[in-house]
XYZ file of C-alpha atoms in Angstrom:
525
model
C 167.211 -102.909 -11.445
C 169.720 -103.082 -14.197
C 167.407 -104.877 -17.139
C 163.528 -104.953 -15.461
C 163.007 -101.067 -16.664
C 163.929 -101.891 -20.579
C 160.472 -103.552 -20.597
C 158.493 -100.127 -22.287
C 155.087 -102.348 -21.029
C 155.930 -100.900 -18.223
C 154.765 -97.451 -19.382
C 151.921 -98.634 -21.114
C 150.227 -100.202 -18.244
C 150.478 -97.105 -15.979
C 149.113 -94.827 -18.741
C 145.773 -97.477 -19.127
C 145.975 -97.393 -15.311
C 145.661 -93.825 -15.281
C 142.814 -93.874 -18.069
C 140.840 -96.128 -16.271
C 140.733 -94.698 -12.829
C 139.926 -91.246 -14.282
C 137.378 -92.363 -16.910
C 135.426 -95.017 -15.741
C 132.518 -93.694 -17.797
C 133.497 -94.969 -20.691
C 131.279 -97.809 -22.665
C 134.276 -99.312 -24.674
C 134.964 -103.033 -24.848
C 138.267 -103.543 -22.614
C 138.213 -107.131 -22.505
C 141.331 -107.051 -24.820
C 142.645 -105.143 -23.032
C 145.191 -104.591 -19.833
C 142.587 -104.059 -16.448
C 143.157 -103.930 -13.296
C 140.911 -106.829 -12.901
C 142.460 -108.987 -15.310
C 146.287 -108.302 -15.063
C 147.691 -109.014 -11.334
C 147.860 -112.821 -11.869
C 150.838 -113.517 -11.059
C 154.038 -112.128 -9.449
C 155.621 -111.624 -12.991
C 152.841 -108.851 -13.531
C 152.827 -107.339 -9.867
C 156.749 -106.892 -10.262
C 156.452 -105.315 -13.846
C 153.601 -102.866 -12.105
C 156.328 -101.987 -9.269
C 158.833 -101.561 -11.781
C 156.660 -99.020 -13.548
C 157.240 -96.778 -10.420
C 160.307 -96.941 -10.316
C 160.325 -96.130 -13.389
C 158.717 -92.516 -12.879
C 161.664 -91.480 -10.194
C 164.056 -91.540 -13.567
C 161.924 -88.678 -14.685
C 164.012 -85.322 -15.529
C 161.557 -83.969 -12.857
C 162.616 -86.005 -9.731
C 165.801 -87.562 -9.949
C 167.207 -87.820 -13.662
C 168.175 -83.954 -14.297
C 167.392 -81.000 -12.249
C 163.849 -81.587 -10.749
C 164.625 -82.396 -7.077
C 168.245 -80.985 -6.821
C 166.822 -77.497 -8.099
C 164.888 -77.571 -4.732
C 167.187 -79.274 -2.716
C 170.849 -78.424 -3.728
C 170.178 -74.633 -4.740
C 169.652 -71.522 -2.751
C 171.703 -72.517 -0.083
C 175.182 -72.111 0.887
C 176.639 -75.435 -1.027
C 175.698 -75.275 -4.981
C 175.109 -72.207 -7.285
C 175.250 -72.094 -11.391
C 178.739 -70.981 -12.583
C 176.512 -68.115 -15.517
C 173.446 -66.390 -14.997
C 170.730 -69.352 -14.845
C 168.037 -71.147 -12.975
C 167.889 -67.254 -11.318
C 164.338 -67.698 -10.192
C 165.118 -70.328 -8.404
C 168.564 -69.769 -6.956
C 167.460 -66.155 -6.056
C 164.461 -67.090 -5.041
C 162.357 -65.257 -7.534
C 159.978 -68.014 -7.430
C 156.054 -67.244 -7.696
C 152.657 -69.027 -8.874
C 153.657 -70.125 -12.659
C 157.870 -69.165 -12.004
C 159.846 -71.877 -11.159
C 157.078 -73.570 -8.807
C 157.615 -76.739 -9.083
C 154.771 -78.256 -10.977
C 156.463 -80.908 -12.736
C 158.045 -82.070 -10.051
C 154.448 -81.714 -8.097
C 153.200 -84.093 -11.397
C 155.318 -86.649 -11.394
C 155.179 -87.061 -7.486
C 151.410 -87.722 -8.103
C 152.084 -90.179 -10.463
C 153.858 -91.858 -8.421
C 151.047 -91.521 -5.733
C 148.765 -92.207 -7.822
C 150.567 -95.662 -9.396
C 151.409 -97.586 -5.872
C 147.715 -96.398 -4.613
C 146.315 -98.065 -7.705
C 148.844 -101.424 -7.525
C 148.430 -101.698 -3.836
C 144.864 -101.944 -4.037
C 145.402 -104.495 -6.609
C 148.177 -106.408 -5.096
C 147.775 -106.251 -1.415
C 146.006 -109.650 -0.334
C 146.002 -110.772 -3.568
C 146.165 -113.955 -3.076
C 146.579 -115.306 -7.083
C 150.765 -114.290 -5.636
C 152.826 -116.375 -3.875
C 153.490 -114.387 -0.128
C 157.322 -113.854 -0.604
C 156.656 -112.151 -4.170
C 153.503 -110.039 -2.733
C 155.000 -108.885 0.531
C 157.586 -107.849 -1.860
C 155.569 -105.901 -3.863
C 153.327 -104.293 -1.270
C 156.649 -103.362 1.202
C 157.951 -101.588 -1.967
C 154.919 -99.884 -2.974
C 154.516 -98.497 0.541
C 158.408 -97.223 0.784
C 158.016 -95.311 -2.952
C 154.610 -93.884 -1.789
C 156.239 -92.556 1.573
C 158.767 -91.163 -0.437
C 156.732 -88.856 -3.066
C 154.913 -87.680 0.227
C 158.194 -86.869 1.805
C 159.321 -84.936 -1.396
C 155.728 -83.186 -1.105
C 155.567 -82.125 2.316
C 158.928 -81.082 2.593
C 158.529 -78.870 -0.289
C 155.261 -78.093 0.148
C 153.949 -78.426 3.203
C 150.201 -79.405 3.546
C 149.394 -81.042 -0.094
C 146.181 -83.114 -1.358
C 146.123 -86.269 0.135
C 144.488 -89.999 -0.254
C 145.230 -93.444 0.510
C 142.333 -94.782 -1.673
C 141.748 -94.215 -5.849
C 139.806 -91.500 -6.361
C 136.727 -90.481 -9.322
C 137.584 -87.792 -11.514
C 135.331 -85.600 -9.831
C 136.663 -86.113 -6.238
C 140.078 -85.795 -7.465
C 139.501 -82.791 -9.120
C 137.890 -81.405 -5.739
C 140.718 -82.659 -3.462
C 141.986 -79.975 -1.245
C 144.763 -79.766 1.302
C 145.336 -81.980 4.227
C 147.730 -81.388 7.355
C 151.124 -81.841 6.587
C 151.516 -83.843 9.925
C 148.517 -85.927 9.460
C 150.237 -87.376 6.076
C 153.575 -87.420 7.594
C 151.983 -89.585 10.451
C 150.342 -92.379 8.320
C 153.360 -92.808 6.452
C 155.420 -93.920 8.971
C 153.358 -96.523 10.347
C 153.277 -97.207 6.411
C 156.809 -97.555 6.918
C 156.770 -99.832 10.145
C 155.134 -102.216 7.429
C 157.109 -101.683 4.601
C 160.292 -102.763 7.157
C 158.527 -105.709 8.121
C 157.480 -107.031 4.330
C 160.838 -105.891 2.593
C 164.130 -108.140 2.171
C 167.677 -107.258 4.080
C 169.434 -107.622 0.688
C 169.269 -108.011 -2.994
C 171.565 -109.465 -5.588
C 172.244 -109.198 -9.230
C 169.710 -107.102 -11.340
C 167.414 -106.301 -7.967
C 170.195 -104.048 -6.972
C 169.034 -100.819 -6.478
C 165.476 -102.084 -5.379
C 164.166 -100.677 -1.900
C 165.428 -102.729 1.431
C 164.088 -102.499 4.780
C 166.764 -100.451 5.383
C 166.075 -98.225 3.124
C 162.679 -97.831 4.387
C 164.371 -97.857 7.867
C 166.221 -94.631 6.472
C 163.000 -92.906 4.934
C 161.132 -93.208 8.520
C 164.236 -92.268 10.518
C 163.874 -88.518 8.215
C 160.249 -88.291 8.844
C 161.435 -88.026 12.677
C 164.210 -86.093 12.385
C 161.906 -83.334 10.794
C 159.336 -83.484 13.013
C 161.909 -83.561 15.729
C 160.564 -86.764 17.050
C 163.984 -87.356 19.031
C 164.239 -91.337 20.243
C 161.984 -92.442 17.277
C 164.477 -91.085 14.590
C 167.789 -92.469 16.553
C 165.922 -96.011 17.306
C 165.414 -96.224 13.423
C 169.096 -94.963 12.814
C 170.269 -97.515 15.394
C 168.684 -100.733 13.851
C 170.482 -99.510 10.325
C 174.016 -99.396 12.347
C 173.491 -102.466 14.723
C 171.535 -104.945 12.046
C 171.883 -103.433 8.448
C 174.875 -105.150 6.439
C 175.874 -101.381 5.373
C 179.124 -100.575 6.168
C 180.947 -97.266 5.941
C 183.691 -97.343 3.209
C 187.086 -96.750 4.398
C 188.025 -94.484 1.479
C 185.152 -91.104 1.080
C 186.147 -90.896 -2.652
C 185.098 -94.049 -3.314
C 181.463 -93.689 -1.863
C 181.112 -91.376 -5.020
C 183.206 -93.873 -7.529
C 181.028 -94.260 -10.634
C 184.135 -95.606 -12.826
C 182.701 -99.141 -13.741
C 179.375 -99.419 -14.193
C 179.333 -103.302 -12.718
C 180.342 -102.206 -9.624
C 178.634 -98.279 -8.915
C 176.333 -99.841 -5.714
C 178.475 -100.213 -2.622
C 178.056 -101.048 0.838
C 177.823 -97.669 2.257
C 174.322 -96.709 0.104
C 171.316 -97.518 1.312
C 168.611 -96.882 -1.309
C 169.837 -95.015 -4.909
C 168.057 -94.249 -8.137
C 170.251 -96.311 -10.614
C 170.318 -95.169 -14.027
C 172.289 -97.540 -17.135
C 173.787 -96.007 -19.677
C 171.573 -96.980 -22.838
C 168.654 -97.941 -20.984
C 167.369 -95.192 -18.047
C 169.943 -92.667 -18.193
C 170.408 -89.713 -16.822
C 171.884 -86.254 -17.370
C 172.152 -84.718 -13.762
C 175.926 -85.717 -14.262
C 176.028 -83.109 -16.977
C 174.808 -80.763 -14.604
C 178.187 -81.088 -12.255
C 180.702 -82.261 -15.420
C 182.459 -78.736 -16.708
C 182.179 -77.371 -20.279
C 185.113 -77.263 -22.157
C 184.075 -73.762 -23.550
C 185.070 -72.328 -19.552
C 188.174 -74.406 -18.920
C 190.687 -73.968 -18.282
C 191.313 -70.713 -16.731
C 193.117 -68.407 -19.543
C 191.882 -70.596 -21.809
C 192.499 -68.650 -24.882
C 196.211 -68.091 -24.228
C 198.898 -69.902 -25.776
C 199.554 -73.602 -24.457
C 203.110 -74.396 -23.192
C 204.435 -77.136 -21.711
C 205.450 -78.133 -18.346
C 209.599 -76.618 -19.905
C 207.733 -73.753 -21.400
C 207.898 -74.717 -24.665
C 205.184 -74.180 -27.379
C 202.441 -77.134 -27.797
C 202.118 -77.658 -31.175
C 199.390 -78.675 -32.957
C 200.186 -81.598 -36.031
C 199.984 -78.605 -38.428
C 202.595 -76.606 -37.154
C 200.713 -73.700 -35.064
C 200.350 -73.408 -31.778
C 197.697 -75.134 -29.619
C 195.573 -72.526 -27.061
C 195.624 -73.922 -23.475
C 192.032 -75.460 -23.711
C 193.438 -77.542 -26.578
C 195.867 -78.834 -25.127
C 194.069 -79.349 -21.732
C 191.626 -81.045 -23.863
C 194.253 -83.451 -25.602
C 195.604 -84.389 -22.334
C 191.905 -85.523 -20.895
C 191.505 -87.329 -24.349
C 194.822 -89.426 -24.299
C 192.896 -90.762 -20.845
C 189.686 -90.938 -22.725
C 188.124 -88.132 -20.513
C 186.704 -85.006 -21.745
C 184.438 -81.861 -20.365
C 181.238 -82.052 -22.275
C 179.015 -81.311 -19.590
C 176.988 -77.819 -18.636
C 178.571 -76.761 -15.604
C 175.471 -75.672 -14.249
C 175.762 -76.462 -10.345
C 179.123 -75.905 -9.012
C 179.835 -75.313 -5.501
C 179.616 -71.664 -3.779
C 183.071 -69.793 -2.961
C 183.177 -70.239 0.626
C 182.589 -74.092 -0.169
C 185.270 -73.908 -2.874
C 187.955 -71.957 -0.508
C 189.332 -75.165 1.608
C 190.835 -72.654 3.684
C 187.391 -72.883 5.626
C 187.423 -76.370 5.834
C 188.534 -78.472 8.979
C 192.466 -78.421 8.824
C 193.249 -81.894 7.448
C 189.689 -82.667 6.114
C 190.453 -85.123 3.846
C 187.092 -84.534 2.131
C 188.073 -81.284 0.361
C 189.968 -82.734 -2.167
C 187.611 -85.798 -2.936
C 184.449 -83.117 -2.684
C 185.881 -80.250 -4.623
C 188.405 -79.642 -7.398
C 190.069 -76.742 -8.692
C 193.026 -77.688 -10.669
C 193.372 -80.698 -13.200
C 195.941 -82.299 -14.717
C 198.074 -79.846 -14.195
C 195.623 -77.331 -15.019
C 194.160 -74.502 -13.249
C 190.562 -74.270 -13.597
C 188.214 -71.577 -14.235
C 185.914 -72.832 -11.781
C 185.915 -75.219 -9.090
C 183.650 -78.072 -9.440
C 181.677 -80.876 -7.297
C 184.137 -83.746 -8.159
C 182.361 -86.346 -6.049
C 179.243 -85.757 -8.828
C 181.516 -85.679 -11.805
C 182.040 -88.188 -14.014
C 184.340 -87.363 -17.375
C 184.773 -91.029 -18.599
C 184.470 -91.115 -22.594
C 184.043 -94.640 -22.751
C 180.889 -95.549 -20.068
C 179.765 -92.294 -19.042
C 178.706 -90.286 -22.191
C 177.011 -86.254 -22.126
C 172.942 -87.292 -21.838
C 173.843 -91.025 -21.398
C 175.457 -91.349 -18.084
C 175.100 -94.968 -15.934
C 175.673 -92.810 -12.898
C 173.281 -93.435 -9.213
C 171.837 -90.851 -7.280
C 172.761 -91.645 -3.837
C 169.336 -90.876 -1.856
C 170.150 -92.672 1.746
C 173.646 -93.551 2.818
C 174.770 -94.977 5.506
C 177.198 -91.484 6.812
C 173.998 -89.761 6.879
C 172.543 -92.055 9.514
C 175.159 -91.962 11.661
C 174.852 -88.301 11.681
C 171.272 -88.214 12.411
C 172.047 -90.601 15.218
C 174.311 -88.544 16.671
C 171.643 -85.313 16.108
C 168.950 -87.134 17.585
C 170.924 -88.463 20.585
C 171.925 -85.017 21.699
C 168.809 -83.290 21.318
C 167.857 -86.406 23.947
C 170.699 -86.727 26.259
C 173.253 -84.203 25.535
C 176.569 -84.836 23.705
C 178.056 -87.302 25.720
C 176.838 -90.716 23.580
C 176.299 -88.311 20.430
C 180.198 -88.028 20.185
C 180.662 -91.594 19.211
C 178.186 -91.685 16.178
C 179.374 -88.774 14.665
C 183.273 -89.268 15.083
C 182.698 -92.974 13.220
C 181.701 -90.854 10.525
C 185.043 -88.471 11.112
C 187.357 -91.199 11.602
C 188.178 -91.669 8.038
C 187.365 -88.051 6.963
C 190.694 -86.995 9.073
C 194.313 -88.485 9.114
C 195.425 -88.259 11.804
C 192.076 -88.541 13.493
C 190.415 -85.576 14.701
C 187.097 -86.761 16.818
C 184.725 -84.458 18.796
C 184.697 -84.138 22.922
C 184.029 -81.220 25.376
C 181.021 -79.777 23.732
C 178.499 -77.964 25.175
C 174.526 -79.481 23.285
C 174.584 -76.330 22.183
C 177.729 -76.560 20.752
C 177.589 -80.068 19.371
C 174.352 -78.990 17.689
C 175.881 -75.742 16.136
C 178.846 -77.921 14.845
C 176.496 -80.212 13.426
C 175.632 -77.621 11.240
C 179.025 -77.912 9.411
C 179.630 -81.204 9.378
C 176.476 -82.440 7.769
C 177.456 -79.724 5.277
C 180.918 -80.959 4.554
C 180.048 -84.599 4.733
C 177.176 -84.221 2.434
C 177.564 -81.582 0.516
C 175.533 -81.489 -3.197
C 173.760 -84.924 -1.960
C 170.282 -83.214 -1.579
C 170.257 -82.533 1.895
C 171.346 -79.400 2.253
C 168.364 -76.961 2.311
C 166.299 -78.707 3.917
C 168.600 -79.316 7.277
C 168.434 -75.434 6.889
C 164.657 -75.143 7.084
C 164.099 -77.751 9.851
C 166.599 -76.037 11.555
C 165.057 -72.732 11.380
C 168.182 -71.097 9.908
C 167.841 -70.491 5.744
C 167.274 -67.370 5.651
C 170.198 -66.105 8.274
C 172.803 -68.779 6.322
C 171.263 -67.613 2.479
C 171.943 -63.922 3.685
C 175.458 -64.130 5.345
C 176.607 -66.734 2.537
C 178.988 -65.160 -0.361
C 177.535 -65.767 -3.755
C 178.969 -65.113 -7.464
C 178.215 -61.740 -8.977
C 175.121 -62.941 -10.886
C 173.514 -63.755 -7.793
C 172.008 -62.364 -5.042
C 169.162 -64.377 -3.034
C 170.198 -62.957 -0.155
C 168.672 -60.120 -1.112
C 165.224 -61.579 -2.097
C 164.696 -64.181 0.129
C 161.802 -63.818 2.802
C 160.236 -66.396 5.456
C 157.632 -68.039 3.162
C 160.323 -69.399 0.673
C 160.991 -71.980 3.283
C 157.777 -74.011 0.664
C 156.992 -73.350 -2.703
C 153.664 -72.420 -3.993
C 150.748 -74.786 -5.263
C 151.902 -74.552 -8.742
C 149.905 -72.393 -10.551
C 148.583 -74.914 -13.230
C 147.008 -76.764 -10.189
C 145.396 -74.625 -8.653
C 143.428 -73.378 -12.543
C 142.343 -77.191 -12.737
C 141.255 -77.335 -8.361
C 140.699 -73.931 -6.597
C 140.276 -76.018 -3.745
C 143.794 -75.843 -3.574
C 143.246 -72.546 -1.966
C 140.651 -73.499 0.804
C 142.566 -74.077 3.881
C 145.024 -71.231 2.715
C 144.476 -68.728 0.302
C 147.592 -66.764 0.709
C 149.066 -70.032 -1.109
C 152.148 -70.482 1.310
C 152.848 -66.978 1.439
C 152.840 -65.759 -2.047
C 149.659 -64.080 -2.410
């Protein structure tokens, strides 16, 4: 994907997509113009209609800034702000028109409503060569699955459609079954496996596999607690994917050189390029140099105790000379420190004796430095040269191969117990331990219970977080019991119905069909 989304044609043809399917009304002359009917003619133009979806999960809303993680990462027991912000979310002050979601609702629909559109147009088209179309339509399915999996998971039953829609109908749409939606788009996926490519090279890096799809049915199960079907789709990713797990963790998480920030262990990212389709979610876990270090107004010394002078003469503070030190390694803390993990997450003290994933997951002291916080290192990046504040080249890891393995081993004791479980998940523990430390003698009570950590530990400010807790019924008992910083308290707010956000409010003003099958709106009314 590195050079296909510079192509800014890309937006234009989804925004006269959009016209057209909403006002097909109009009387204007379009034969100058880009059509549906006069634009798939070759694979060039289905690929640069693809592209253009891709395009839309760079938005700030879903994957570029805080749209998904805001849902996914915080108001949990993982990630919390390090200052009073993003409070109506993190304390769960959400309500119609607060913090609801509806840009992230907006773009998903784009995105719903662009591969609805280009699958119409591209499936059985046959002015494409097979390879390039089967291509096109496995993609198109996988990205459509995934906006529905963003929408029912956040919002349970949503408006649904599998064909294009007239203004007025669209307009009118109300909600369908969460389950019913859920259903179609894994047998959307069972295609989408069967159309897509193993592998990619080059600048298609980054574009959806059938193991990626494999990965995006295999969750479907696992929420709807459709045991064997979720471990048979984990299995043919072990047995028959080329993904391997990496034996280092830190380097799953290595974003250092930007020609090499795809390895074998990921399984479908969002790729951003610096210069091209950044993003600033780094920023989000990078520190500000205004909080570090701790005592950062005190007077620098060295490691002898001396004064650090500055060239002038006077003495340098400690976050000058902390600074200085990043610099001479061309690093430097211009980010916003706005999701840093939680204090029980921070304290390695409850972590596995020997978990060798503390230090490459969280870091409290630097250079030498104490900090004022502790941070996510594993979603840090403080390189000067490639990885700039608001220009960052840095992937969001959506499916990884660690994960899998771990929903294999979930769904194989909620079958049969722990007994075959054990060897999925120690794979995963094999390198997270030295000396090795794998599972045995569990109870499936007790292997499911310790699941609950180890998913946590392993995968900790990946997006996963909350909504294990919800599909495991225990958010509310982990958001109350979990130690947060003095600005917070969700604990103290939280109630059952935050386990889904509200129709946004601006939604349901343009449809009040919204509100048909449930006018208490998910609880909030």
């Amino acid at each position: 994907m590195k050079n296909i989304l510079k192509n800014k044609v890309v937006l234009v043809l989804l925004g006269l997509f959009a016209l057209i399917s909403c006002d097909d009304f109009l009387q204007e002359d379009l034969r100058d113009a880009i059509t549906p009917g006069n634009f798939f003619n070759n694979d060039k133009e289905a690929e640069l209609a693809v592209n253009g979806i891709y395009r839309i999960y760079h938005n700030n809303n879903l994957y570029a800034q805080r749209g998904l993680d805001d849902y996914y990462t915080h108001g949990a027991d993982v990630v919390g702000p390090n200052r009073n912000v993003n409070g109506s979310i993190h304390n769960y002050l959400i309500a119609e028109g607060v913090a609801d979601g509806n840009g992230v609702w907006s773009q998903l629909y784009e995105v719903v409503n662009g591969t609805t559109e280009f699958l119409a147009n591209i499936d059985g088209n046959e002015k494409l060569t097979e390879a390039n179309r089967d291509q096109a339509v496995g993609e198109l399915l996988f990205l459509r699955a995934l906006a529905f999996y963003h929408l029912t998971n956040l919002w349970g039953d949503v408006p649904y459609f599998r064909e294009m829609l007239n203004p007025i109908e669209a307009g009118e749409l109300g909600r369908y079954d969460k389950d019913l939606i859920r259903t179609d788009m894994k047998v959307d996926l069972e295609r989408a496996v069967s159309l897509l490519p193993s592998t990619y090279s080059g600048s298609d890096l980054g574009r959806a596999t059938k193991w990626a799809a494999y990965a995006l049915k295999a969750k479907f199960h696992l929420f709807d607690k459709e045991w064997l079907l979720a471990k048979n789709a984990c299995d043919e990713i072990i047995n028959n994917s080329p993904h391997t797990l990496l034996p280092n963790y830190a380097d799953v998480f290595n974003q250092l050189d930007p020609a090499n920030s795809i390895n074998n262990e990921h399984i479908f990212i969002i790729d951003f390029k610096s210069d091209e389709v950044t993003t600033t979610r780094t920023d989000d876990y990078n520190p500000r140099i205004r909080d570090e270090p701790s005592n950062r107004n005190d007077d620098a010394v060295d490691e002898f105790g001396a004064p650090v002078l500055k060239a002038n003469g006077t003495q340098m503070k400690r976050w000058e000379y902390f600074q200085s030190v990043m610099l001479e390694q061309e690093e430097d803390m211009q980010g916003y420190g706005w999701s840093v993990p939680l204090p029980e997450l921070a304290d390695k003290n409850n972590w596995q004796d020997g978990d060798l994933r503390y230090d490459a997951t969280v870091v409290t002291e630097y250079l030498g430095f104490e900090l004022a916080f502790p941070y996510f290192r594993k979603n840090w990046n403080l390189d000067q040269v490639n990885s700039l504040r608001g220009n960052h080249h840095e992937n969001y890891i959506v499916f990884r191969l660690a994960d899998i393995y771990l929903m294999a081993a979930e769904a194989e004791n909620e079958l049969n117990g722990p007994g075959t479980a054990y060897s999925y998940v120690n794979e995963v523990r094999k390198r997270a331990f030295e000396p090795d430390q794998p599972w045995s003698g569990m109870s499936q009570t007790s292997f499911r219970e310790a699941m609950y950590d180890e998913r946590k530990f392993e995968l900790s400010a990946e997006g996963h977080r909350k909504m294990d807790l919800v599909r495991w019924g225990i958010l509310l008992d982990v958001v109350k019991s979990t130690e947060h910083r003095n600005w917070n308290n969700p604990g103290a707010n939280i109630q059952p119905y935050h386990v889904l956000l509200p129709i946004p409010q601006a939604q349901i003003i343009l449809n009040a069909n919204l509100l048909t099958s449930d006018p208490t709106n998910n609880g909030y009314r």
